[in-house]
Amino acid sequence: MFLRSAHTLHYSPRNTRCENMGVFLVVVFAVSLSGCTGGPLGKGFHQNRAVTSCPPYWIPWEGACYRFFDHALSWRQAERMCALFASNVVSIHSPEENNFVYGLTAHYVRTWIGLNDINADGEFTWTDGTDENYLKWAPGQPDEAYNGEDCVEFWDKGAEGEWNDLDCGALRPFTCKIHLE
């Protein structure tokens, strides 16, 4: 099953081989870039380059760029998808940012965020390596209810924007974040 993106990416005006090229997602999570060597974001948005402005279809807010993806993927697949855009599953560092990101998810309530305790049970970290200086756990969370609940989602129980730990293999939409330099 293939899904074609709703938009066309334009990588570099000097590289016509990459003009008007679509990105395809496969259920097993592969991306076809038809031989383009400019990286998934093209010139100026390669993983090894500093990002100073948001790419097309990304929303700027407080020194970062955000993009919500409504494709339901496992947490690890979501992180790999974000990496294709030189980003990570979103980290959240304030109540204002939590409300902003939660608002991006539209009518999807249960969506992945980048907090996890995959490396050490009970020691939650953000995938982008930023400090864990803000938390909004739902009451009774994290609870490791089914052993192996190592990833974190916005939850649909309790107050809006509260967090729940969940098995990383569950399928959820997600938001990616790029830190601007």
PDB file of N, CA and C in Angstrom, residues 85-176:
ATOM      1  N   PHE A  85      13.686  14.313   7.949  1.00  0.00           N
ATOM      2  CA  PHE A  85      13.556  15.757   7.828  1.00  0.00           C
ATOM      3  C   PHE A  85      14.512  16.482   8.777  1.00  0.00           C
ATOM      4  N   ALA A  86      15.581  15.800   9.196  1.00  0.00           N
ATOM      5  CA  ALA A  86      16.560  16.379  10.124  1.00  0.00           C
ATOM      6  C   ALA A  86      15.870  16.887  11.386  1.00  0.00           C
ATOM      7  N   SER A  87      14.924  16.106  11.891  1.00  0.00           N
ATOM      8  CA  SER A  87      14.161  16.494  13.074  1.00  0.00           C
ATOM      9  C   SER A  87      13.987  15.283  13.985  1.00  0.00           C
ATOM     10  N   ASN A  88      13.266  15.487  15.074  1.00  0.00           N
ATOM     11  CA  ASN A  88      12.936  14.419  16.018  1.00  0.00           C
ATOM     12  C   ASN A  88      11.457  14.488  16.351  1.00  0.00           C
ATOM     13  N   VAL A  89      10.926  13.382  16.894  1.00  0.00           N
ATOM     14  CA  VAL A  89       9.583  13.450  17.464  1.00  0.00           C
ATOM     15  C   VAL A  89       9.645  14.545  18.532  1.00  0.00           C
ATOM     16  N   VAL A  90       8.626  15.342  18.601  1.00  0.00           N
ATOM     17  CA  VAL A  90       8.626  16.607  19.332  1.00  0.00           C
ATOM     18  C   VAL A  90       9.022  16.473  20.807  1.00  0.00           C
ATOM     19  N   SER A  91       9.865  17.420  21.252  1.00  0.00           N
ATOM     20  CA  SER A  91      10.133  17.609  22.680  1.00  0.00           C
ATOM     21  C   SER A  91       9.320  18.819  23.126  1.00  0.00           C
ATOM     22  N   ILE A  92       8.928  18.814  24.395  1.00  0.00           N
ATOM     23  CA  ILE A  92       8.045  19.864  24.922  1.00  0.00           C
ATOM     24  C   ILE A  92       8.655  20.401  26.212  1.00  0.00           C
ATOM     25  N   HIS A  93       8.769  21.743  26.313  1.00  0.00           N
ATOM     26  CA  HIS A  93       9.495  22.328  27.434  1.00  0.00           C
ATOM     27  C   HIS A  93       8.745  23.407  28.209  1.00  0.00           C
ATOM     28  N   SER A  94       7.460  23.568  27.954  1.00  0.00           N
ATOM     29  CA  SER A  94       6.678  24.549  28.710  1.00  0.00           C
ATOM     30  C   SER A  94       5.198  24.256  28.515  1.00  0.00           C
ATOM     31  N   PRO A  95       4.359  24.781  29.418  1.00  0.00           N
ATOM     32  CA  PRO A  95       2.913  24.622  29.217  1.00  0.00           C
ATOM     33  C   PRO A  95       2.456  25.244  27.895  1.00  0.00           C
ATOM     34  N   GLU A  96       3.066  26.367  27.510  1.00  0.00           N
ATOM     35  CA  GLU A  96       2.691  27.024  26.256  1.00  0.00           C
ATOM     36  C   GLU A  96       3.031  26.148  25.052  1.00  0.00           C
ATOM     37  N   GLU A  97       4.218  25.547  25.078  1.00  0.00           N
ATOM     38  CA  GLU A  97       4.599  24.667  23.976  1.00  0.00           C
ATOM     39  C   GLU A  97       3.716  23.424  23.954  1.00  0.00           C
ATOM     40  N   ASN A  98       3.380  22.897  25.125  1.00  0.00           N
ATOM     41  CA  ASN A  98       2.494  21.733  25.196  1.00  0.00           C
ATOM     42  C   ASN A  98       1.142  22.052  24.548  1.00  0.00           C
ATOM     43  N   ASN A  99       0.585  23.225  24.879  1.00  0.00           N
ATOM     44  CA  ASN A  99      -0.698  23.628  24.292  1.00  0.00           C
ATOM     45  C   ASN A  99      -0.578  23.833  22.784  1.00  0.00           C
ATOM     46  N   PHE A 100       0.532  24.436  22.341  1.00  0.00           N
ATOM     47  CA  PHE A 100       0.751  24.656  20.916  1.00  0.00           C
ATOM     48  C   PHE A 100       0.811  23.322  20.168  1.00  0.00           C
ATOM     49  N   VAL A 101       1.631  22.392  20.654  1.00  0.00           N
ATOM     50  CA  VAL A 101       1.790  21.095  19.980  1.00  0.00           C
ATOM     51  C   VAL A 101       0.483  20.319  20.021  1.00  0.00           C
ATOM     52  N   TYR A 102      -0.180  20.324  21.170  1.00  0.00           N
ATOM     53  CA  TYR A 102      -1.464  19.623  21.277  1.00  0.00           C
ATOM     54  C   TYR A 102      -2.464  20.199  20.273  1.00  0.00           C
ATOM     55  N   GLY A 103      -2.426  21.505  20.078  1.00  0.00           N
ATOM     56  CA  GLY A 103      -3.306  22.148  19.108  1.00  0.00           C
ATOM     57  C   GLY A 103      -3.015  21.760  17.665  1.00  0.00           C
ATOM     58  N   LEU A 104      -1.765  21.403  17.370  1.00  0.00           N
ATOM     59  CA  LEU A 104      -1.407  20.983  16.009  1.00  0.00           C
ATOM     60  C   LEU A 104      -2.016  19.640  15.631  1.00  0.00           C
ATOM     61  N   THR A 105      -2.354  18.847  16.634  1.00  0.00           N
ATOM     62  CA  THR A 105      -2.794  17.476  16.366  1.00  0.00           C
ATOM     63  C   THR A 105      -4.231  17.401  15.877  1.00  0.00           C
ATOM     64  N   ALA A 106      -4.859  18.539  15.688  1.00  0.00           N
ATOM     65  CA  ALA A 106      -6.226  18.604  15.152  1.00  0.00           C
ATOM     66  C   ALA A 106      -7.169  17.744  15.976  1.00  0.00           C
ATOM     67  N   HIS A 107      -7.883  16.845  15.350  1.00  0.00           N
ATOM     68  CA  HIS A 107      -8.848  16.011  16.068  1.00  0.00           C
ATOM     69  C   HIS A 107      -8.233  14.692  16.544  1.00  0.00           C
ATOM     70  N   TYR A 108      -6.945  14.485  16.285  1.00  0.00           N
ATOM     71  CA  TYR A 108      -6.269  13.284  16.782  1.00  0.00           C
ATOM     72  C   TYR A 108      -5.853  13.544  18.217  1.00  0.00           C
ATOM     73  N   VAL A 109      -6.364  12.785  19.144  1.00  0.00           N
ATOM     74  CA  VAL A 109      -6.058  13.040  20.546  1.00  0.00           C
ATOM     75  C   VAL A 109      -4.821  12.274  20.986  1.00  0.00           C
ATOM     76  N   ARG A 110      -4.719  11.025  20.613  1.00  0.00           N
ATOM     77  CA  ARG A 110      -3.595  10.197  21.054  1.00  0.00           C
ATOM     78  C   ARG A 110      -2.491  10.240  19.995  1.00  0.00           C
ATOM     79  N   THR A 111      -1.470  11.049  20.259  1.00  0.00           N
ATOM     80  CA  THR A 111      -0.360  11.203  19.321  1.00  0.00           C
ATOM     81  C   THR A 111       0.966  11.105  20.072  1.00  0.00           C
ATOM     82  N   TRP A 112       1.994  10.631  19.371  1.00  0.00           N
ATOM     83  CA  TRP A 112       3.314  10.476  19.981  1.00  0.00           C
ATOM     84  C   TRP A 112       3.976  11.817  20.259  1.00  0.00           C
ATOM     85  N   ILE A 113       4.721  11.859  21.383  1.00  0.00           N
ATOM     86  CA  ILE A 113       5.696  12.914  21.641  1.00  0.00           C
ATOM     87  C   ILE A 113       7.040  12.206  21.840  1.00  0.00           C
ATOM     88  N   GLY A 114       8.129  12.961  21.902  1.00  0.00           N
ATOM     89  CA  GLY A 114       9.464  12.363  21.890  1.00  0.00           C
ATOM     90  C   GLY A 114      10.014  11.884  23.215  1.00  0.00           C
ATOM     91  N   LEU A 115       9.248  11.948  24.284  1.00  0.00           N
ATOM     92  CA  LEU A 115       9.726  11.486  25.589  1.00  0.00           C
ATOM     93  C   LEU A 115       9.679   9.969  25.651  1.00  0.00           C
ATOM     94  N   ASN A 116      10.721   9.361  26.246  1.00  0.00           N
ATOM     95  CA  ASN A 116      10.762   7.899  26.351  1.00  0.00           C
ATOM     96  C   ASN A 116      11.721   7.476  27.456  1.00  0.00           C
ATOM     97  N   ASP A 117      11.549   6.227  27.915  1.00  0.00           N
ATOM     98  CA  ASP A 117      12.513   5.634  28.852  1.00  0.00           C
ATOM     99  C   ASP A 117      13.026   4.300  28.302  1.00  0.00           C
ATOM    100  N   ILE A 118      13.294   4.277  27.003  1.00  0.00           N
ATOM    101  CA  ILE A 118      13.753   3.067  26.327  1.00  0.00           C
ATOM    102  C   ILE A 118      15.094   2.599  26.881  1.00  0.00           C
ATOM    103  N   ASN A 119      16.020   3.518  27.136  1.00  0.00           N
ATOM    104  CA  ASN A 119      17.369   3.140  27.570  1.00  0.00           C
ATOM    105  C   ASN A 119      17.449   2.723  29.028  1.00  0.00           C
ATOM    106  N   ALA A 120      16.643   3.303  29.886  1.00  0.00           N
ATOM    107  CA  ALA A 120      16.659   2.972  31.313  1.00  0.00           C
ATOM    108  C   ALA A 120      15.255   3.179  31.866  1.00  0.00           C
ATOM    109  N   ASP A 121      14.648   2.111  32.334  1.00  0.00           N
ATOM    110  CA  ASP A 121      13.276   2.163  32.823  1.00  0.00           C
ATOM    111  C   ASP A 121      13.124   3.222  33.910  1.00  0.00           C
ATOM    112  N   GLY A 122      12.167   4.113  33.722  1.00  0.00           N
ATOM    113  CA  GLY A 122      11.890   5.156  34.696  1.00  0.00           C
ATOM    114  C   GLY A 122      12.718   6.419  34.520  1.00  0.00           C
ATOM    115  N   GLU A 123      13.712   6.403  33.620  1.00  0.00           N
ATOM    116  CA  GLU A 123      14.539   7.580  33.348  1.00  0.00           C
ATOM    117  C   GLU A 123      14.158   8.132  31.975  1.00  0.00           C
ATOM    118  N   PHE A 124      13.207   9.041  31.964  1.00  0.00           N
ATOM    119  CA  PHE A 124      12.674   9.572  30.710  1.00  0.00           C
ATOM    120  C   PHE A 124      13.597  10.635  30.123  1.00  0.00           C
ATOM    121  N   THR A 125      13.793  10.550  28.804  1.00  0.00           N
ATOM    122  CA  THR A 125      14.616  11.508  28.073  1.00  0.00           C
ATOM    123  C   THR A 125      13.906  11.880  26.771  1.00  0.00           C
ATOM    124  N   TRP A 126      14.281  13.039  26.221  1.00  0.00           N
ATOM    125  CA  TRP A 126      13.756  13.476  24.929  1.00  0.00           C
ATOM    126  C   TRP A 126      14.661  12.967  23.822  1.00  0.00           C
ATOM    127  N   THR A 127      14.086  12.606  22.696  1.00  0.00           N
ATOM    128  CA  THR A 127      14.876  12.070  21.588  1.00  0.00           C
ATOM    129  C   THR A 127      15.861  13.087  21.030  1.00  0.00           C
ATOM    130  N   ASP A 128      15.587  14.377  21.179  1.00  0.00           N
ATOM    131  CA  ASP A 128      16.501  15.390  20.652  1.00  0.00           C
ATOM    132  C   ASP A 128      17.602  15.750  21.638  1.00  0.00           C
ATOM    133  N   GLY A 129      17.633  15.095  22.800  1.00  0.00           N
ATOM    134  CA  GLY A 129      18.687  15.315  23.780  1.00  0.00           C
ATOM    135  C   GLY A 129      18.499  16.539  24.647  1.00  0.00           C
ATOM    136  N   THR A 130      17.400  17.264  24.493  1.00  0.00           N
ATOM    137  CA  THR A 130      17.167  18.445  25.317  1.00  0.00           C
ATOM    138  C   THR A 130      16.770  18.025  26.730  1.00  0.00           C
ATOM    139  N   ASP A 131      16.900  18.976  27.658  1.00  0.00           N
ATOM    140  CA  ASP A 131      16.619  18.698  29.065  1.00  0.00           C
ATOM    141  C   ASP A 131      15.150  18.383  29.299  1.00  0.00           C
ATOM    142  N   GLU A 132      14.918  17.533  30.279  1.00  0.00           N
ATOM    143  CA  GLU A 132      13.559  17.199  30.719  1.00  0.00           C
ATOM    144  C   GLU A 132      13.183  18.216  31.799  1.00  0.00           C
ATOM    145  N   ASN A 133      12.756  19.405  31.369  1.00  0.00           N
ATOM    146  CA  ASN A 133      12.463  20.478  32.314  1.00  0.00           C
ATOM    147  C   ASN A 133      10.974  20.776  32.446  1.00  0.00           C
ATOM    148  N   TYR A 134      10.138  19.997  31.764  1.00  0.00           N
ATOM    149  CA  TYR A 134       8.687  20.164  31.857  1.00  0.00           C
ATOM    150  C   TYR A 134       8.044  18.801  31.646  1.00  0.00           C
ATOM    151  N   LEU A 135       7.076  18.477  32.493  1.00  0.00           N
ATOM    152  CA  LEU A 135       6.323  17.221  32.368  1.00  0.00           C
ATOM    153  C   LEU A 135       4.848  17.513  32.583  1.00  0.00           C
ATOM    154  N   LYS A 136       3.989  16.772  31.900  1.00  0.00           N
ATOM    155  CA  LYS A 136       2.549  16.919  32.117  1.00  0.00           C
ATOM    156  C   LYS A 136       1.892  15.538  32.112  1.00  0.00           C
ATOM    157  N   TRP A 137       2.307  14.706  33.043  1.00  0.00           N
ATOM    158  CA  TRP A 137       1.730  13.369  33.148  1.00  0.00           C
ATOM    159  C   TRP A 137       0.268  13.444  33.583  1.00  0.00           C
ATOM    160  N   ALA A 138      -0.543  12.585  33.038  1.00  0.00           N
ATOM    161  CA  ALA A 138      -1.911  12.406  33.531  1.00  0.00           C
ATOM    162  C   ALA A 138      -1.818  11.779  34.922  1.00  0.00           C
ATOM    163  N   PRO A 139      -2.822  11.963  35.776  1.00  0.00           N
ATOM    164  CA  PRO A 139      -2.789  11.340  37.100  1.00  0.00           C
ATOM    165  C   PRO A 139      -2.545   9.830  36.991  1.00  0.00           C
ATOM    166  N   GLY A 140      -1.624   9.329  37.827  1.00  0.00           N
ATOM    167  CA  GLY A 140      -1.302   7.903  37.841  1.00  0.00           C
ATOM    168  C   GLY A 140      -0.313   7.478  36.774  1.00  0.00           C
ATOM    169  N   GLN A 141       0.177   8.423  35.984  1.00  0.00           N
ATOM    170  CA  GLN A 141       1.141   8.110  34.917  1.00  0.00           C
ATOM    171  C   GLN A 141       2.508   8.698  35.285  1.00  0.00           C
ATOM    172  N   PRO A 142       3.586   8.116  34.806  1.00  0.00           N
ATOM    173  CA  PRO A 142       3.664   6.875  34.029  1.00  0.00           C
ATOM    174  C   PRO A 142       3.415   5.672  34.929  1.00  0.00           C
ATOM    175  N   ASP A 143       2.830   4.626  34.362  1.00  0.00           N
ATOM    176  CA  ASP A 143       2.478   3.482  35.204  1.00  0.00           C
ATOM    177  C   ASP A 143       3.033   2.136  34.740  1.00  0.00           C
ATOM    178  N   GLU A 144       3.679   2.086  33.561  1.00  0.00           N
ATOM    179  CA  GLU A 144       4.208   0.803  33.066  1.00  0.00           C
ATOM    180  C   GLU A 144       3.151  -0.289  33.181  1.00  0.00           C
ATOM    181  N   ALA A 145       1.911   0.035  32.879  1.00  0.00           N
ATOM    182  CA  ALA A 145       0.777  -0.868  33.111  1.00  0.00           C
ATOM    183  C   ALA A 145       0.952  -2.243  32.488  1.00  0.00           C
ATOM    184  N   TYR A 146       1.541  -2.313  31.316  1.00  0.00           N
ATOM    185  CA  TYR A 146       1.648  -3.604  30.633  1.00  0.00           C
ATOM    186  C   TYR A 146       3.098  -4.007  30.409  1.00  0.00           C
ATOM    187  N   ASN A 147       4.009  -3.549  31.275  1.00  0.00           N
ATOM    188  CA  ASN A 147       5.444  -3.817  31.111  1.00  0.00           C
ATOM    189  C   ASN A 147       5.899  -3.404  29.721  1.00  0.00           C
ATOM    190  N   GLY A 148       6.903  -2.600  29.648  1.00  0.00           N
ATOM    191  CA  GLY A 148       7.405  -2.163  28.360  1.00  0.00           C
ATOM    192  C   GLY A 148       6.728  -0.928  27.814  1.00  0.00           C
ATOM    193  N   GLU A 149       6.029  -0.179  28.642  1.00  0.00           N
ATOM    194  CA  GLU A 149       5.453   1.094  28.187  1.00  0.00           C
ATOM    195  C   GLU A 149       6.558   2.150  28.264  1.00  0.00           C
ATOM    196  N   ASP A 150       7.362   2.198  27.221  1.00  0.00           N
ATOM    197  CA  ASP A 150       8.562   3.027  27.230  1.00  0.00           C
ATOM    198  C   ASP A 150       8.440   4.325  26.438  1.00  0.00           C
ATOM    199  N   CYS A 151       7.333   4.532  25.752  1.00  0.00           N
ATOM    200  CA  CYS A 151       7.158   5.731  24.930  1.00  0.00           C
ATOM    201  C   CYS A 151       5.974   6.535  25.452  1.00  0.00           C
ATOM    202  N   VAL A 152       5.872   7.791  25.017  1.00  0.00           N
ATOM    203  CA  VAL A 152       4.881   8.698  25.607  1.00  0.00           C
ATOM    204  C   VAL A 152       3.999   9.312  24.518  1.00  0.00           C
ATOM    205  N   GLU A 153       2.719   9.436  24.852  1.00  0.00           N
ATOM    206  CA  GLU A 153       1.715   9.997  23.948  1.00  0.00           C
ATOM    207  C   GLU A 153       0.897  11.054  24.670  1.00  0.00           C
ATOM    208  N   PHE A 154       0.268  11.949  23.876  1.00  0.00           N
ATOM    209  CA  PHE A 154      -0.839  12.732  24.412  1.00  0.00           C
ATOM    210  C   PHE A 154      -1.969  11.748  24.635  1.00  0.00           C
ATOM    211  N   TRP A 155      -2.694  11.905  25.747  1.00  0.00           N
ATOM    212  CA  TRP A 155      -3.696  10.926  26.137  1.00  0.00           C
ATOM    213  C   TRP A 155      -5.096  11.489  25.982  1.00  0.00           C
ATOM    214  N   ASP A 156      -6.077  10.607  25.815  1.00  0.00           N
ATOM    215  CA  ASP A 156      -7.464  11.039  25.639  1.00  0.00           C
ATOM    216  C   ASP A 156      -8.290  10.944  26.916  1.00  0.00           C
ATOM    217  N   LYS A 157      -7.648  10.646  28.029  1.00  0.00           N
ATOM    218  CA  LYS A 157      -8.364  10.584  29.306  1.00  0.00           C
ATOM    219  C   LYS A 157      -7.896  11.756  30.170  1.00  0.00           C
ATOM    220  N   GLY A 158      -8.781  12.345  30.928  1.00  0.00           N
ATOM    221  CA  GLY A 158      -8.390  13.462  31.778  1.00  0.00           C
ATOM    222  C   GLY A 158      -8.327  14.772  31.016  1.00  0.00           C
ATOM    223  N   ALA A 159      -7.487  15.688  31.515  1.00  0.00           N
ATOM    224  CA  ALA A 159      -7.374  17.021  30.924  1.00  0.00           C
ATOM    225  C   ALA A 159      -6.665  16.967  29.575  1.00  0.00           C
ATOM    226  N   GLU A 160      -6.990  17.922  28.715  1.00  0.00           N
ATOM    227  CA  GLU A 160      -6.355  17.980  27.396  1.00  0.00           C
ATOM    228  C   GLU A 160      -4.851  18.177  27.529  1.00  0.00           C
ATOM    229  N   GLY A 161      -4.105  17.479  26.697  1.00  0.00           N
ATOM    230  CA  GLY A 161      -2.663  17.649  26.648  1.00  0.00           C
ATOM    231  C   GLY A 161      -1.890  16.913  27.714  1.00  0.00           C
ATOM    232  N   GLU A 162      -2.558  16.035  28.484  1.00  0.00           N
ATOM    233  CA  GLU A 162      -1.825  15.245  29.473  1.00  0.00           C
ATOM    234  C   GLU A 162      -1.162  14.057  28.791  1.00  0.00           C
ATOM    235  N   TRP A 163      -0.127  13.506  29.454  1.00  0.00           N
ATOM    236  CA  TRP A 163       0.701  12.471  28.862  1.00  0.00           C
ATOM    237  C   TRP A 163       0.491  11.113  29.515  1.00  0.00           C
ATOM    238  N   ASN A 164       0.738  10.081  28.729  1.00  0.00           N
ATOM    239  CA  ASN A 164       0.598   8.688  29.153  1.00  0.00           C
ATOM    240  C   ASN A 164       1.762   7.893  28.571  1.00  0.00           C
ATOM    241  N   ASP A 165       2.301   6.955  29.368  1.00  0.00           N
ATOM    242  CA  ASP A 165       3.301   6.047  28.799  1.00  0.00           C
ATOM    243  C   ASP A 165       2.581   4.893  28.122  1.00  0.00           C
ATOM    244  N   LEU A 166       3.168   4.394  27.040  1.00  0.00           N
ATOM    245  CA  LEU A 166       2.505   3.417  26.184  1.00  0.00           C
ATOM    246  C   LEU A 166       3.548   2.549  25.509  1.00  0.00           C
ATOM    247  N   ASP A 167       3.149   1.344  25.114  1.00  0.00           N
ATOM    248  CA  ASP A 167       4.021   0.465  24.339  1.00  0.00           C
ATOM    249  C   ASP A 167       4.442   1.185  23.060  1.00  0.00           C
ATOM    250  N   CYS A 168       5.722   1.173  22.761  1.00  0.00           N
ATOM    251  CA  CYS A 168       6.259   1.888  21.590  1.00  0.00           C
ATOM    252  C   CYS A 168       5.764   1.326  20.265  1.00  0.00           C
ATOM    253  N   GLY A 169       5.227   0.116  20.267  1.00  0.00           N
ATOM    254  CA  GLY A 169       4.739  -0.496  19.037  1.00  0.00           C
ATOM    255  C   GLY A 169       3.337  -0.067  18.647  1.00  0.00           C
ATOM    256  N   ALA A 170       2.638   0.642  19.540  1.00  0.00           N
ATOM    257  CA  ALA A 170       1.297   1.136  19.195  1.00  0.00           C
ATOM    258  C   ALA A 170       1.412   2.116  18.028  1.00  0.00           C
ATOM    259  N   LEU A 171       0.380   2.183  17.220  1.00  0.00           N
ATOM    260  CA  LEU A 171       0.392   3.062  16.052  1.00  0.00           C
ATOM    261  C   LEU A 171      -0.305   4.378  16.381  1.00  0.00           C
ATOM    262  N   ARG A 172       0.413   5.479  16.202  1.00  0.00           N
ATOM    263  CA  ARG A 172      -0.111   6.806  16.520  1.00  0.00           C
ATOM    264  C   ARG A 172       0.376   7.819  15.483  1.00  0.00           C
ATOM    265  N   PRO A 173      -0.411   8.871  15.224  1.00  0.00           N
ATOM    266  CA  PRO A 173       0.119  10.025  14.494  1.00  0.00           C
ATOM    267  C   PRO A 173       1.195  10.686  15.365  1.00  0.00           C
ATOM    268  N   PHE A 174       1.914  11.666  14.832  1.00  0.00           N
ATOM    269  CA  PHE A 174       3.035  12.239  15.576  1.00  0.00           C
ATOM    270  C   PHE A 174       3.357  13.628  15.050  1.00  0.00           C
ATOM    271  N   THR A 175       4.116  14.376  15.843  1.00  0.00           N
ATOM    272  CA  THR A 175       4.605  15.692  15.449  1.00  0.00           C
ATOM    273  C   THR A 175       6.125  15.673  15.491  1.00  0.00           C
ATOM    274  N   CYS A 176       6.754  16.224  14.458  1.00  0.00           N
ATOM    275  CA  CYS A 176       8.209  16.359  14.411  1.00  0.00           C
ATOM    276  C   CYS A 176       8.585  17.803  14.737  1.00  0.00           C
TER     277      CYS A 176
END
